[in-house]
Amino acid sequence: AQKITQTQPGMFVQEKEAVTLDCTYDTSDPSYGLFWYKQPSSGEMIFLIYQGSYDQQNATEGRYSLNFQKARKSANLVISASQLGDSAMYFCAMREGPIIQGAQKLVFGQGTRLTINP
Amino acid sequence: GAVVSQHPSRVICKSGTSVKIECRSLDFQATTMFWYRQFPKQSLMLMATSNEGSKATYEQGVEKDKFLINHASLTLSTLTVTSAHPEDSSFYICSAGGRGGVISTDTQYFGPGTRLTVL
């Protein structure tokens, strides 16, 4: 079974609109972390936002927020007021298990290609 | 802060040659580094995890003799693709996590990637 599922291969949104990118996950570990990364055409992976499984509040970072619904095992990324520069691939990823010193391996979803239209 | 560099950014080589890719953390100590491979229009596939001073842990299906990983210091890890063949052509990305500077201990910081083309 896929541990991270992103069901939207591609999305097209008008500039300045809000957009939600879907991500569902599958784990039996009570401690985990969820990440979103942006990959523009240049290829680099840009960290956007993080949500820990025990965090009570949804994470926010500027125009990015994570809609964390633990019971549904979903961690959707919401981008408010989209900009042309938001056009890129977006990956949802999960770390399973508690935090130990140093980063731990991530499992990535298949990604969603977001295109912002002017 | 939290800058990870990779060198080279692009490399073209002949079949049968070996290629070394360097991954450096510039402003923090990378206790753990990860190497990923990404085919066009696909997701990242983890190849191996390396901790400073110890042998790398390879994911299932990744040939350790083909992809040699050395994490000799807290700021440098190298991936050597030995006897490269056209099917090894791909985008290779490293990431690092660790301590120091402004980094979050649970976050991986990615390098810009290396595009390898084997003729």
Short mmCIF file of N, CA and C in Angstrom, two decimals, chain A residues 33 35 37 39 41-47 50 89 91 95 99-111 113, chain B residues 31-32 34 36 38 41-44 46 49 51 59 91 93 96-99 105-113 115:
data_model
loop_
_atom_site.label_atom_id
_atom_site.label_comp_id
_atom_site.label_asym_id
_atom_site.label_seq_id
_atom_site.Cartn_x
_atom_site.Cartn_y
_atom_site.Cartn_z
N GLY A 33 5.82 12.63 11.15
CA GLY A 33 5.86 14.02 10.70
C GLY A 33 5.51 14.10 9.23
N PHE A 35 5.55 16.57 5.72
CA PHE A 35 6.27 17.67 5.10
C PHE A 35 5.67 17.95 3.72
N TYR A 37 7.11 19.81 0.14
CA TYR A 37 8.24 20.40 -0.59
C TYR A 37 7.74 20.88 -1.94
N GLN A 39 9.11 21.73 -5.83
CA GLN A 39 10.21 21.50 -6.76
C GLN A 39 9.94 22.26 -8.06
N SER A 41 11.10 23.94 -11.82
CA SER A 41 11.71 23.27 -12.97
C SER A 41 13.22 23.16 -12.83
N SER A 42 13.82 23.98 -12.01
CA SER A 42 15.27 23.89 -11.78
C SER A 42 15.67 22.61 -11.06
N GLY A 43 14.72 21.98 -10.39
CA GLY A 43 14.98 20.68 -9.76
C GLY A 43 15.21 20.71 -8.26
N GLU A 44 15.56 21.85 -7.70
CA GLU A 44 15.83 21.86 -6.27
C GLU A 44 14.55 21.63 -5.48
N MET A 45 14.68 21.02 -4.33
CA MET A 45 13.56 20.76 -3.44
C MET A 45 13.54 21.84 -2.37
N ILE A 46 12.45 22.56 -2.29
CA ILE A 46 12.33 23.66 -1.34
C ILE A 46 11.34 23.27 -0.25
N PHE A 47 11.81 23.28 0.98
CA PHE A 47 10.97 22.94 2.12
C PHE A 47 9.93 24.03 2.34
N TYR A 50 5.89 21.98 7.78
CA TYR A 50 5.99 20.73 8.54
C TYR A 50 4.87 20.64 9.57
N MET A 89 6.21 21.53 -9.16
CA MET A 89 5.75 20.25 -8.61
C MET A 89 5.74 20.38 -7.09
N PHE A 91 5.44 18.08 -3.54
CA PHE A 91 5.52 16.74 -2.98
C PHE A 91 5.15 16.77 -1.50
N ARG A 95 7.67 11.28 7.57
CA ARG A 95 8.66 10.60 8.39
C ARG A 95 7.88 9.73 9.37
N ILE A 99 11.03 11.62 16.57
CA ILE A 99 12.22 12.38 16.19
C ILE A 99 13.40 11.86 16.99
N ILE A 100 14.48 11.55 16.29
CA ILE A 100 15.74 11.26 16.96
C ILE A 100 16.74 12.27 16.41
N GLN A 101 17.91 12.29 17.00
CA GLN A 101 18.87 13.30 16.57
C GLN A 101 19.21 13.12 15.10
N GLY A 102 19.15 14.20 14.39
CA GLY A 102 19.41 14.13 12.96
C GLY A 102 18.14 13.79 12.21
N ALA A 103 18.10 14.13 10.95
CA ALA A 103 16.90 13.88 10.16
C ALA A 103 16.76 12.39 9.88
N GLN A 104 15.54 12.00 9.58
CA GLN A 104 15.26 10.61 9.26
C GLN A 104 14.67 10.51 7.87
N LYS A 105 14.68 9.30 7.32
CA LYS A 105 14.29 9.17 5.94
C LYS A 105 12.82 9.48 5.75
N LEU A 106 12.54 9.99 4.58
CA LEU A 106 11.19 10.39 4.21
C LEU A 106 10.67 9.51 3.10
N VAL A 107 9.35 9.33 3.12
CA VAL A 107 8.66 8.68 2.01
C VAL A 107 7.88 9.75 1.28
N PHE A 108 8.05 9.81 -0.02
CA PHE A 108 7.42 10.87 -0.81
C PHE A 108 6.22 10.35 -1.59
N GLY A 109 5.25 11.24 -1.79
CA GLY A 109 4.15 10.95 -2.69
C GLY A 109 4.58 11.18 -4.12
N GLN A 110 3.68 10.95 -5.05
CA GLN A 110 3.99 11.04 -6.47
C GLN A 110 4.03 12.47 -6.98
N GLY A 111 3.52 13.38 -6.19
CA GLY A 111 3.61 14.78 -6.58
C GLY A 111 2.40 15.28 -7.33
N ARG A 113 1.55 18.52 -10.03
CA ARG A 113 2.09 19.64 -10.80
C ARG A 113 1.07 20.77 -10.80
N THR B 31 24.76 15.43 10.24
CA THR B 31 25.00 14.13 10.87
C THR B 31 24.43 13.01 10.00
N THR B 32 23.44 13.33 9.21
CA THR B 32 22.83 12.35 8.32
C THR B 32 22.65 12.94 6.94
N PHE B 34 21.21 11.93 2.89
CA PHE B 34 20.41 11.02 2.11
C PHE B 34 20.68 11.25 0.62
N TYR B 36 18.99 10.55 -3.14
CA TYR B 36 17.78 10.20 -3.87
C TYR B 36 18.07 10.17 -5.36
N GLN B 38 15.79 10.55 -9.04
CA GLN B 38 14.50 10.97 -9.56
C GLN B 38 14.51 10.86 -11.08
N LYS B 41 9.50 13.25 -14.41
CA LYS B 41 8.07 13.26 -14.07
C LYS B 41 7.71 12.22 -12.99
N GLN B 42 8.69 11.82 -12.22
CA GLN B 42 8.42 10.88 -11.13
C GLN B 42 8.86 11.46 -9.80
N SER B 43 8.55 10.70 -8.78
CA SER B 43 8.87 11.16 -7.42
C SER B 43 10.31 10.81 -7.08
N LEU B 44 10.72 11.22 -5.91
CA LEU B 44 12.07 10.91 -5.43
C LEU B 44 12.09 9.51 -4.86
N LEU B 46 14.41 7.11 -2.54
CA LEU B 46 15.56 7.07 -1.64
C LEU B 46 16.48 5.93 -2.03
N THR B 49 20.97 6.00 3.00
CA THR B 49 21.11 6.93 4.11
C THR B 49 22.52 6.77 4.65
N ASN B 51 25.30 8.06 7.66
CA ASN B 51 25.63 8.79 8.87
C ASN B 51 27.13 9.01 8.92
N GLU B 59 18.78 1.23 0.44
CA GLU B 59 17.41 0.75 0.30
C GLU B 59 17.39 -0.52 -0.52
N PHE B 91 18.40 12.13 -12.38
CA PHE B 91 18.64 13.30 -11.55
C PHE B 91 18.91 12.79 -10.14
N ILE B 93 19.73 13.65 -6.22
CA ILE B 93 19.58 14.74 -5.24
C ILE B 93 20.03 14.24 -3.88
N ALA B 96 20.34 16.70 3.57
CA ALA B 96 21.10 16.60 4.81
C ALA B 96 20.26 17.05 5.98
N GLY B 97 20.51 16.43 7.10
CA GLY B 97 19.88 16.84 8.34
C GLY B 97 20.92 16.77 9.43
N GLY B 98 20.74 17.56 10.48
CA GLY B 98 21.76 17.50 11.53
C GLY B 98 21.54 18.53 12.59
N ARG B 99 22.57 19.32 12.84
CA ARG B 99 22.52 20.27 13.95
C ARG B 99 23.36 21.50 13.63
N THR B 105 15.99 20.29 13.63
CA THR B 105 16.64 18.98 13.69
C THR B 105 15.86 17.91 12.94
N ASP B 106 14.60 18.12 12.64
CA ASP B 106 13.84 17.08 11.98
C ASP B 106 13.66 17.33 10.50
N THR B 107 14.24 18.34 9.99
CA THR B 107 14.01 18.70 8.59
C THR B 107 15.19 18.33 7.73
N GLN B 108 14.89 17.81 6.54
CA GLN B 108 15.93 17.56 5.56
C GLN B 108 16.04 18.77 4.66
N TYR B 109 17.28 19.13 4.37
CA TYR B 109 17.55 20.26 3.47
C TYR B 109 18.21 19.71 2.22
N PHE B 110 17.65 20.05 1.09
CA PHE B 110 18.06 19.42 -0.14
C PHE B 110 19.08 20.24 -0.92
N GLY B 111 19.96 19.53 -1.60
CA GLY B 111 20.85 20.15 -2.55
C GLY B 111 20.12 20.43 -3.85
N PRO B 112 20.76 21.14 -4.76
CA PRO B 112 20.10 21.50 -6.02
C PRO B 112 20.03 20.38 -7.03
N GLY B 113 20.69 19.26 -6.77
CA GLY B 113 20.61 18.12 -7.67
C GLY B 113 21.72 18.09 -8.71
N ARG B 115 22.36 16.39 -12.57
CA ARG B 115 21.77 15.65 -13.70
C ARG B 115 22.89 14.87 -14.39
#
